[in-house]
Amino acid sequence: MLIKTDISSDFLNLFTKIFENESLEGGNRLNVFMLKISNNQFNYGNLSEELENALITYALSRHTCNELIEQKKFGNLASQAREKLRRAKSNTGELGELLLYCLLESHLHAPKLLTKLELKTASNEYVKGADGVHLLKIGDASYQMVFGESKLHGDLKSGIISAFESIKTMLDNDLDKMRYEVHLVNTNLLKETVSEDSYEILKKILIPSENDENLNLDNSFGVFLGFDISMSDDERRVSNAEFRTNISEKVKSSINKIVPTINELLKKNEFIGYNFYFYILPFSDLDKTRSEIINRLKK
């Protein structure tokens, strides 16, 4: 492994898998997870606790993390990571970005190269471009640079359309967004703490002037979509077992309705030749939940 992942597969224990690696148009993959349920509601407490830990390696470069650990400045790890987050009132996207990072590392096993939050120098600063960039090993000499795109939107269809529009913008040759993202990765490569041998291989994969003709690199997209799933008081007034069954079926129904839309978008010419890895997660009262989790992470 050239770069290790920081989020282990244990992160997935927070979820029930509704669909895993389900096939989509063009050989792309769909994963739908649902937070485990306690007392007829999603267990956001356990999620928040895990995200508090994940925020450190998401928001800070590996070099910074290792340096602070070596100096035994453990409190600084958490405080510097928290300082990067915007306040909950104006923070509509960073929860999705953090969840995408966790899922790409724990499920796809694609370690991060760079995250948008890592580049921020102030909590109110907005950094354009992909939410994160990860490296996925496909074979002995084949790799994918996975560009992250996350959307938290009450309506799942609107979130999907918005995500594809953002990716289309990134692929627009006139704007040259992809080249800019690759440049960011290259210029920040030295911030990653890797062995000298790994660093030389990474240069050959990622830096055009260093490319090895025997190595193949393609671009792909990791997409996280959070959406609202309603839970009325009447729906919650059933046994725990019945509620788990009902909410699982409700999520499945929502996804089955939206898969044709995803497949139609994937058929568009501008997306041919790219791999997509979708991660979808339902929330109850999305806006309130997002705000509460961000407030906890900020504290």
mmCIF file of C-alpha atoms in Angstrom:
data_model
loop_
_atom_site.group_PDB
_atom_site.id
_atom_site.type_symbol
_atom_site.label_atom_id
_atom_site.label_comp_id
_atom_site.label_asym_id
_atom_site.label_seq_id
_atom_site.Cartn_x
_atom_site.Cartn_y
_atom_site.Cartn_z
ATOM 1 C CA MET A 1 0.000 0.000 0.000
ATOM 2 C CA LEU A 2 1.553 3.309 -1.135
ATOM 3 C CA ILE A 3 -0.532 5.314 1.342
ATOM 4 C CA LYS A 4 -2.433 3.736 4.194
ATOM 5 C CA THR A 5 -6.060 4.475 4.907
ATOM 6 C CA ASP A 6 -6.764 6.138 8.246
ATOM 7 C CA ILE A 7 -10.397 5.027 8.547
ATOM 8 C CA SER A 8 -10.698 1.290 9.144
ATOM 9 C CA SER A 9 -13.483 -0.976 7.951
ATOM 10 C CA ASP A 10 -14.833 -0.907 11.534
ATOM 11 C CA PHE A 11 -16.459 2.411 10.600
ATOM 12 C CA LEU A 12 -18.972 0.398 8.569
ATOM 13 C CA ASN A 13 -20.252 -1.229 11.772
ATOM 14 C CA LEU A 14 -22.310 1.937 12.277
ATOM 15 C CA PHE A 15 -24.532 0.991 9.349
ATOM 16 C CA THR A 16 -26.939 -1.566 7.988
ATOM 17 C CA LYS A 17 -26.190 -2.244 4.317
ATOM 18 C CA ILE A 18 -29.291 -1.859 2.169
ATOM 19 C CA PHE A 19 -27.505 -2.258 -1.192
ATOM 20 C CA GLU A 20 -23.801 -2.990 -1.551
ATOM 21 C CA ASN A 21 -21.855 -2.749 -4.819
ATOM 22 C CA GLU A 22 -25.097 -2.875 -6.779
ATOM 23 C CA SER A 23 -24.457 -2.616 -10.522
ATOM 24 C CA LEU A 24 -25.390 0.547 -12.383
ATOM 25 C CA GLU A 25 -25.101 1.668 -16.009
ATOM 26 C CA GLY A 26 -21.565 1.269 -17.378
ATOM 27 C CA GLY A 27 -20.360 -1.043 -14.621
ATOM 28 C CA ASN A 28 -20.637 1.669 -11.964
ATOM 29 C CA ARG A 29 -21.466 0.835 -8.357
ATOM 30 C CA LEU A 30 -24.178 1.834 -5.910
ATOM 31 C CA ASN A 31 -23.942 1.488 -2.125
ATOM 32 C CA VAL A 32 -26.831 2.415 0.129
ATOM 33 C CA PHE A 33 -26.207 2.307 3.866
ATOM 34 C CA MET A 34 -28.529 3.145 6.745
ATOM 35 C CA LEU A 35 -27.444 4.086 10.254
ATOM 36 C CA LYS A 36 -28.265 1.391 12.779
ATOM 37 C CA ILE A 37 -31.440 2.023 14.734
ATOM 38 C CA SER A 38 -31.905 2.261 18.501
ATOM 39 C CA ASN A 39 -35.358 2.784 19.999
ATOM 40 C CA ASN A 40 -36.931 3.546 16.633
ATOM 41 C CA GLN A 41 -34.516 6.267 15.586
ATOM 42 C CA PHE A 42 -31.164 6.460 13.814
ATOM 43 C CA ASN A 43 -28.210 6.255 16.176
ATOM 44 C CA TYR A 44 -26.585 9.627 15.547
ATOM 45 C CA GLY A 45 -24.711 9.519 18.852
ATOM 46 C CA ASN A 46 -22.400 6.710 17.736
ATOM 47 C CA LEU A 47 -21.942 8.362 14.331
ATOM 48 C CA SER A 48 -20.971 11.696 15.892
ATOM 49 C CA GLU A 49 -18.448 9.981 18.156
ATOM 50 C CA GLU A 50 -16.749 8.260 15.219
ATOM 51 C CA LEU A 51 -16.775 11.451 13.152
ATOM 52 C CA GLU A 52 -15.024 13.335 15.964
ATOM 53 C CA ASN A 53 -12.101 10.933 15.543
ATOM 54 C CA ALA A 54 -12.240 10.916 11.742
ATOM 55 C CA LEU A 55 -12.248 14.715 11.559
ATOM 56 C CA ILE A 56 -8.583 14.838 12.622
ATOM 57 C CA THR A 57 -7.222 12.811 9.712
ATOM 58 C CA TYR A 58 -9.744 14.365 7.314
ATOM 59 C CA ALA A 59 -8.981 17.998 8.143
ATOM 60 C CA LEU A 60 -5.212 17.728 8.649
ATOM 61 C CA SER A 61 -2.478 16.376 6.399
ATOM 62 C CA ARG A 62 -0.725 13.197 7.490
ATOM 63 C CA HIS A 63 2.469 15.197 7.903
ATOM 64 C CA THR A 64 0.758 17.591 10.328
ATOM 65 C CA CYS A 65 -0.873 14.728 12.247
ATOM 66 C CA ASN A 66 2.379 12.817 12.637
ATOM 67 C CA GLU A 67 4.275 15.942 13.641
ATOM 68 C CA LEU A 68 1.785 16.796 16.386
ATOM 69 C CA ILE A 69 1.733 13.181 17.609
ATOM 70 C CA GLU A 70 5.534 13.064 17.775
ATOM 71 C CA GLN A 71 5.474 16.274 19.829
ATOM 72 C CA LYS A 72 2.723 14.754 22.033
ATOM 73 C CA LYS A 73 0.461 17.720 21.250
ATOM 74 C CA PHE A 74 -2.669 15.590 21.243
ATOM 75 C CA GLY A 75 -5.008 18.446 22.180
ATOM 76 C CA ASN A 76 -3.757 20.431 19.191
ATOM 77 C CA LEU A 77 -4.804 17.618 16.855
ATOM 78 C CA ALA A 78 -8.460 18.037 17.780
ATOM 79 C CA SER A 79 -8.445 21.826 18.112
ATOM 80 C CA GLN A 80 -6.739 22.432 14.762
ATOM 81 C CA ALA A 81 -9.170 20.079 13.020
ATOM 82 C CA ARG A 82 -12.224 21.721 14.632
ATOM 83 C CA GLU A 83 -11.011 25.182 13.652
ATOM 84 C CA LYS A 84 -11.288 24.228 9.981
ATOM 85 C CA LEU A 85 -15.053 23.620 10.176
ATOM 86 C CA ARG A 86 -17.493 26.402 9.418
ATOM 87 C CA ARG A 87 -20.191 27.160 11.971
ATOM 88 C CA ALA A 88 -23.279 24.984 11.705
ATOM 89 C CA LYS A 89 -25.545 27.848 10.635
ATOM 90 C CA SER A 90 -23.585 28.401 7.400
ATOM 91 C CA ASN A 91 -22.226 24.869 7.096
ATOM 92 C CA THR A 92 -24.431 22.962 4.667
ATOM 93 C CA GLY A 93 -21.883 20.648 3.078
ATOM 94 C CA GLU A 94 -19.002 19.658 5.327
ATOM 95 C CA LEU A 95 -20.851 16.792 7.040
ATOM 96 C CA GLY A 96 -21.346 15.144 3.646
ATOM 97 C CA GLU A 97 -17.695 15.749 2.731
ATOM 98 C CA LEU A 98 -16.531 14.100 5.965
ATOM 99 C CA LEU A 99 -18.842 11.116 5.491
ATOM 100 C CA LEU A 100 -17.659 10.677 1.906
ATOM 101 C CA TYR A 101 -14.044 10.655 3.097
ATOM 102 C CA CYS A 102 -14.847 7.995 5.703
ATOM 103 C CA LEU A 103 -16.691 5.782 3.218
ATOM 104 C CA LEU A 104 -14.085 6.044 0.456
ATOM 105 C CA GLU A 105 -11.408 5.000 2.944
ATOM 106 C CA SER A 106 -13.310 2.334 4.905
ATOM 107 C CA HIS A 107 -15.396 0.780 2.124
ATOM 108 C CA LEU A 108 -13.649 1.533 -1.173
ATOM 109 C CA HIS A 109 -10.191 1.280 0.488
ATOM 110 C CA ALA A 110 -9.043 4.374 -1.380
ATOM 111 C CA PRO A 111 -6.740 6.464 0.860
ATOM 112 C CA LYS A 112 -6.998 10.233 0.654
ATOM 113 C CA LEU A 113 -4.470 12.287 -1.226
ATOM 114 C CA LEU A 114 -6.053 15.613 -0.367
ATOM 115 C CA THR A 115 -9.245 17.072 1.086
ATOM 116 C CA LYS A 116 -10.855 20.453 0.579
ATOM 117 C CA LEU A 117 -10.921 21.053 4.342
ATOM 118 C CA GLU A 118 -7.183 20.407 4.548
ATOM 119 C CA LEU A 119 -6.529 23.405 2.278
ATOM 120 C CA LYS A 120 -8.545 25.851 4.370
ATOM 121 C CA THR A 121 -6.662 28.381 6.444
ATOM 122 C CA ALA A 122 -9.754 29.821 8.157
ATOM 123 C CA SER A 123 -13.129 28.355 9.178
ATOM 124 C CA ASN A 124 -15.136 30.816 7.048
ATOM 125 C CA GLU A 125 -13.019 30.252 3.949
ATOM 126 C CA TYR A 126 -14.560 28.398 1.008
ATOM 127 C CA VAL A 127 -12.336 26.216 -1.160
ATOM 128 C CA LYS A 128 -13.626 25.432 -4.644
ATOM 129 C CA GLY A 129 -13.198 22.147 -6.459
ATOM 130 C CA ALA A 130 -13.591 18.489 -5.507
ATOM 131 C CA ASP A 131 -14.465 17.725 -1.888
ATOM 132 C CA GLY A 132 -11.506 15.376 -1.744
ATOM 133 C CA VAL A 133 -9.133 13.354 -3.889
ATOM 134 C CA HIS A 134 -8.351 9.698 -3.170
ATOM 135 C CA LEU A 135 -6.140 7.078 -4.819
ATOM 136 C CA LEU A 136 -7.612 3.685 -5.663
ATOM 137 C CA LYS A 137 -5.429 0.765 -6.733
ATOM 138 C CA ILE A 138 -7.189 -1.289 -9.419
ATOM 139 C CA GLY A 139 -4.374 -3.669 -10.354
ATOM 140 C CA ASP A 140 -0.612 -4.067 -10.167
ATOM 141 C CA ALA A 141 -0.024 -1.139 -12.533
ATOM 142 C CA SER A 142 -3.452 0.504 -12.690
ATOM 143 C CA TYR A 143 -4.789 3.270 -10.463
ATOM 144 C CA GLN A 144 -7.723 5.654 -10.301
ATOM 145 C CA MET A 145 -7.713 9.145 -8.898
ATOM 146 C CA VAL A 146 -11.113 9.347 -7.188
ATOM 147 C CA PHE A 147 -12.571 12.877 -7.055
ATOM 148 C CA GLY A 148 -15.154 13.389 -4.321
ATOM 149 C CA GLU A 149 -18.513 15.087 -4.684
ATOM 150 C CA SER A 150 -21.047 15.205 -1.848
ATOM 151 C CA LYS A 151 -24.550 16.620 -1.634
ATOM 152 C CA LEU A 152 -26.887 16.802 1.355
ATOM 153 C CA HIS A 153 -30.344 17.502 -0.020
ATOM 154 C CA GLY A 154 -33.754 16.701 1.410
ATOM 155 C CA ASP A 155 -34.954 15.505 -1.976
ATOM 156 C CA LEU A 156 -32.784 12.671 -3.290
ATOM 157 C CA LYS A 157 -33.465 13.312 -6.985
ATOM 158 C CA SER A 158 -32.507 16.987 -6.651
ATOM 159 C CA GLY A 159 -29.321 15.992 -4.852
ATOM 160 C CA ILE A 160 -28.366 13.539 -7.596
ATOM 161 C CA ILE A 161 -28.967 16.056 -10.376
ATOM 162 C CA SER A 162 -26.953 18.673 -8.488
ATOM 163 C CA ALA A 163 -24.052 16.236 -7.991
ATOM 164 C CA PHE A 164 -23.924 15.423 -11.706
ATOM 165 C CA GLU A 165 -24.018 19.120 -12.577
ATOM 166 C CA SER A 166 -21.018 19.734 -10.303
ATOM 167 C CA ILE A 167 -19.127 16.841 -11.860
ATOM 168 C CA LYS A 168 -19.958 18.083 -15.359
ATOM 169 C CA THR A 169 -18.507 21.464 -14.412
ATOM 170 C CA MET A 170 -15.359 19.739 -13.199
ATOM 171 C CA LEU A 171 -15.077 17.866 -16.484
ATOM 172 C CA ASP A 172 -15.600 20.987 -18.588
ATOM 173 C CA ASN A 173 -12.372 21.371 -20.568
ATOM 174 C CA ASP A 174 -12.869 25.118 -20.882
ATOM 175 C CA LEU A 175 -12.725 25.504 -17.119
ATOM 176 C CA ASP A 176 -9.943 22.910 -16.787
ATOM 177 C CA LYS A 177 -11.104 21.988 -13.291
ATOM 178 C CA MET A 178 -9.644 18.499 -13.337
ATOM 179 C CA ARG A 179 -6.182 19.749 -14.236
ATOM 180 C CA TYR A 180 -6.427 22.212 -11.341
ATOM 181 C CA GLU A 181 -7.341 19.420 -8.920
ATOM 182 C CA VAL A 182 -4.412 17.278 -10.081
ATOM 183 C CA HIS A 183 -2.119 20.283 -9.663
ATOM 184 C CA LEU A 184 -3.328 20.667 -6.061
ATOM 185 C CA VAL A 185 -2.539 17.026 -5.360
ATOM 186 C CA ASN A 186 0.920 17.332 -6.896
ATOM 187 C CA THR A 187 1.830 20.496 -5.013
ATOM 188 C CA ASN A 188 0.666 19.000 -1.718
ATOM 189 C CA LEU A 189 2.190 15.556 -2.192
ATOM 190 C CA LEU A 190 5.124 16.348 0.084
ATOM 191 C CA LYS A 191 2.673 16.860 2.967
ATOM 192 C CA GLU A 192 1.952 13.156 2.967
ATOM 193 C CA THR A 193 4.175 11.042 5.176
ATOM 194 C CA VAL A 194 5.183 8.042 3.103
ATOM 195 C CA SER A 195 8.347 6.027 2.610
ATOM 196 C CA GLU A 196 10.897 7.223 0.085
ATOM 197 C CA ASP A 197 10.110 4.276 -2.207
ATOM 198 C CA SER A 198 6.368 5.012 -2.015
ATOM 199 C CA TYR A 199 6.975 8.694 -2.708
ATOM 200 C CA GLU A 200 8.911 7.860 -5.882
ATOM 201 C CA ILE A 201 6.111 5.581 -7.090
ATOM 202 C CA LEU A 202 3.477 8.208 -6.270
ATOM 203 C CA LYS A 203 5.389 10.754 -8.329
ATOM 204 C CA LYS A 204 5.413 8.335 -11.265
ATOM 205 C CA ILE A 205 1.653 7.854 -10.952
ATOM 206 C CA LEU A 206 0.520 11.388 -10.266
ATOM 207 C CA ILE A 207 2.975 13.880 -11.727
ATOM 208 C CA PRO A 208 2.809 14.122 -15.539
ATOM 209 C CA SER A 209 6.523 14.876 -15.996
ATOM 210 C CA GLU A 210 7.386 11.809 -13.895
ATOM 211 C CA ASN A 211 4.874 9.377 -15.434
ATOM 212 C CA ASP A 212 5.988 5.791 -15.917
ATOM 213 C CA GLU A 213 4.788 4.311 -19.210
ATOM 214 C CA ASN A 214 4.030 1.035 -17.419
ATOM 215 C CA LEU A 215 1.594 2.672 -14.990
ATOM 216 C CA ASN A 216 -1.996 3.541 -15.893
ATOM 217 C CA LEU A 217 -3.996 6.292 -14.207
ATOM 218 C CA ASP A 218 -7.667 7.069 -14.817
ATOM 219 C CA ASN A 219 -10.017 9.557 -13.185
ATOM 220 C CA SER A 220 -13.163 8.458 -11.370
ATOM 221 C CA PHE A 221 -15.745 9.905 -8.975
ATOM 222 C CA GLY A 222 -16.861 9.064 -5.459
ATOM 223 C CA VAL A 223 -20.330 10.529 -4.831
ATOM 224 C CA PHE A 224 -22.014 10.839 -1.438
ATOM 225 C CA LEU A 225 -25.723 11.673 -1.291
ATOM 226 C CA GLY A 226 -27.586 12.337 1.944
ATOM 227 C CA PHE A 227 -31.371 12.699 1.797
ATOM 228 C CA ASP A 228 -34.405 13.008 4.066
ATOM 229 C CA ILE A 229 -36.473 9.971 4.956
ATOM 230 C CA SER A 230 -39.630 10.845 6.901
ATOM 231 C CA MET A 231 -40.371 9.194 10.244
ATOM 232 C CA SER A 232 -43.764 10.211 11.598
ATOM 233 C CA ASP A 233 -44.728 9.677 15.226
ATOM 234 C CA ASP A 234 -47.325 7.131 14.117
ATOM 235 C CA GLU A 235 -44.686 5.198 12.158
ATOM 236 C CA ARG A 236 -42.504 5.101 15.250
ATOM 237 C CA ARG A 237 -45.318 3.752 17.459
ATOM 238 C CA VAL A 238 -44.576 0.142 16.540
ATOM 239 C CA SER A 239 -42.272 -2.510 17.948
ATOM 240 C CA ASN A 240 -38.530 -2.054 17.477
ATOM 241 C CA ALA A 241 -38.340 -5.032 15.108
ATOM 242 C CA GLU A 242 -41.272 -3.816 13.016
ATOM 243 C CA PHE A 243 -39.851 -0.304 12.809
ATOM 244 C CA ARG A 244 -36.484 -1.592 11.556
ATOM 245 C CA THR A 245 -38.231 -3.630 8.866
ATOM 246 C CA ASN A 246 -40.512 -0.756 7.832
ATOM 247 C CA ILE A 247 -37.797 1.890 7.581
ATOM 248 C CA SER A 248 -35.517 -0.474 5.652
ATOM 249 C CA GLU A 249 -38.289 -1.114 3.119
ATOM 250 C CA LYS A 250 -38.989 2.607 2.900
ATOM 251 C CA VAL A 251 -35.344 3.332 2.052
ATOM 252 C CA LYS A 252 -35.250 0.511 -0.523
ATOM 253 C CA SER A 253 -38.364 1.929 -2.184
ATOM 254 C CA SER A 254 -36.828 5.430 -2.363
ATOM 255 C CA ILE A 255 -33.654 4.060 -3.947
ATOM 256 C CA ASN A 256 -35.439 1.820 -6.451
ATOM 257 C CA LYS A 257 -37.393 4.846 -7.675
ATOM 258 C CA ILE A 258 -34.238 6.889 -8.234
ATOM 259 C CA VAL A 259 -31.948 4.291 -9.861
ATOM 260 C CA PRO A 260 -33.398 4.900 -13.383
ATOM 261 C CA THR A 261 -32.527 8.606 -13.022
ATOM 262 C CA ILE A 262 -28.929 7.763 -12.055
ATOM 263 C CA ASN A 263 -28.592 5.350 -14.975
ATOM 264 C CA GLU A 264 -29.945 7.897 -17.445
ATOM 265 C CA LEU A 265 -27.440 10.490 -16.249
ATOM 266 C CA LEU A 266 -24.591 7.981 -16.465
ATOM 267 C CA LYS A 267 -25.456 7.389 -20.143
ATOM 268 C CA LYS A 268 -24.640 10.990 -21.054
ATOM 269 C CA ASN A 269 -21.602 11.368 -23.305
ATOM 270 C CA GLU A 270 -19.640 13.535 -20.877
ATOM 271 C CA PHE A 271 -19.625 10.733 -18.263
ATOM 272 C CA ILE A 272 -18.642 7.850 -20.541
ATOM 273 C CA GLY A 273 -15.270 6.350 -19.632
ATOM 274 C CA TYR A 274 -15.392 7.403 -15.981
ATOM 275 C CA ASN A 275 -16.110 5.119 -13.043
ATOM 276 C CA PHE A 276 -18.594 6.257 -10.390
ATOM 277 C CA TYR A 277 -18.837 4.974 -6.829
ATOM 278 C CA PHE A 278 -22.100 6.082 -5.195
ATOM 279 C CA TYR A 279 -22.768 6.136 -1.462
ATOM 280 C CA ILE A 280 -26.281 7.080 -0.334
ATOM 281 C CA LEU A 281 -27.390 7.573 3.271
ATOM 282 C CA PRO A 282 -30.881 8.502 4.557
ATOM 283 C CA PHE A 283 -31.301 11.005 7.401
ATOM 284 C CA SER A 284 -34.271 11.868 9.572
ATOM 285 C CA ASP A 285 -34.827 15.643 9.667
ATOM 286 C CA LEU A 286 -31.691 16.260 7.629
ATOM 287 C CA ASP A 287 -31.181 19.981 8.290
ATOM 288 C CA LYS A 288 -31.599 19.662 12.054
ATOM 289 C CA THR A 289 -29.402 16.555 12.224
ATOM 290 C CA ARG A 290 -26.654 18.136 10.125
ATOM 291 C CA SER A 291 -26.605 21.198 12.359
ATOM 292 C CA GLU A 292 -26.515 19.149 15.572
ATOM 293 C CA ILE A 293 -23.631 16.961 14.378
ATOM 294 C CA ILE A 294 -21.578 19.913 13.141
ATOM 295 C CA ASN A 295 -22.176 21.716 16.460
ATOM 296 C CA ARG A 296 -20.893 18.660 18.304
ATOM 297 C CA LEU A 297 -17.823 18.435 16.063
ATOM 298 C CA LYS A 298 -17.115 22.145 16.558
ATOM 299 C CA LYS A 299 -17.153 21.700 20.363
#
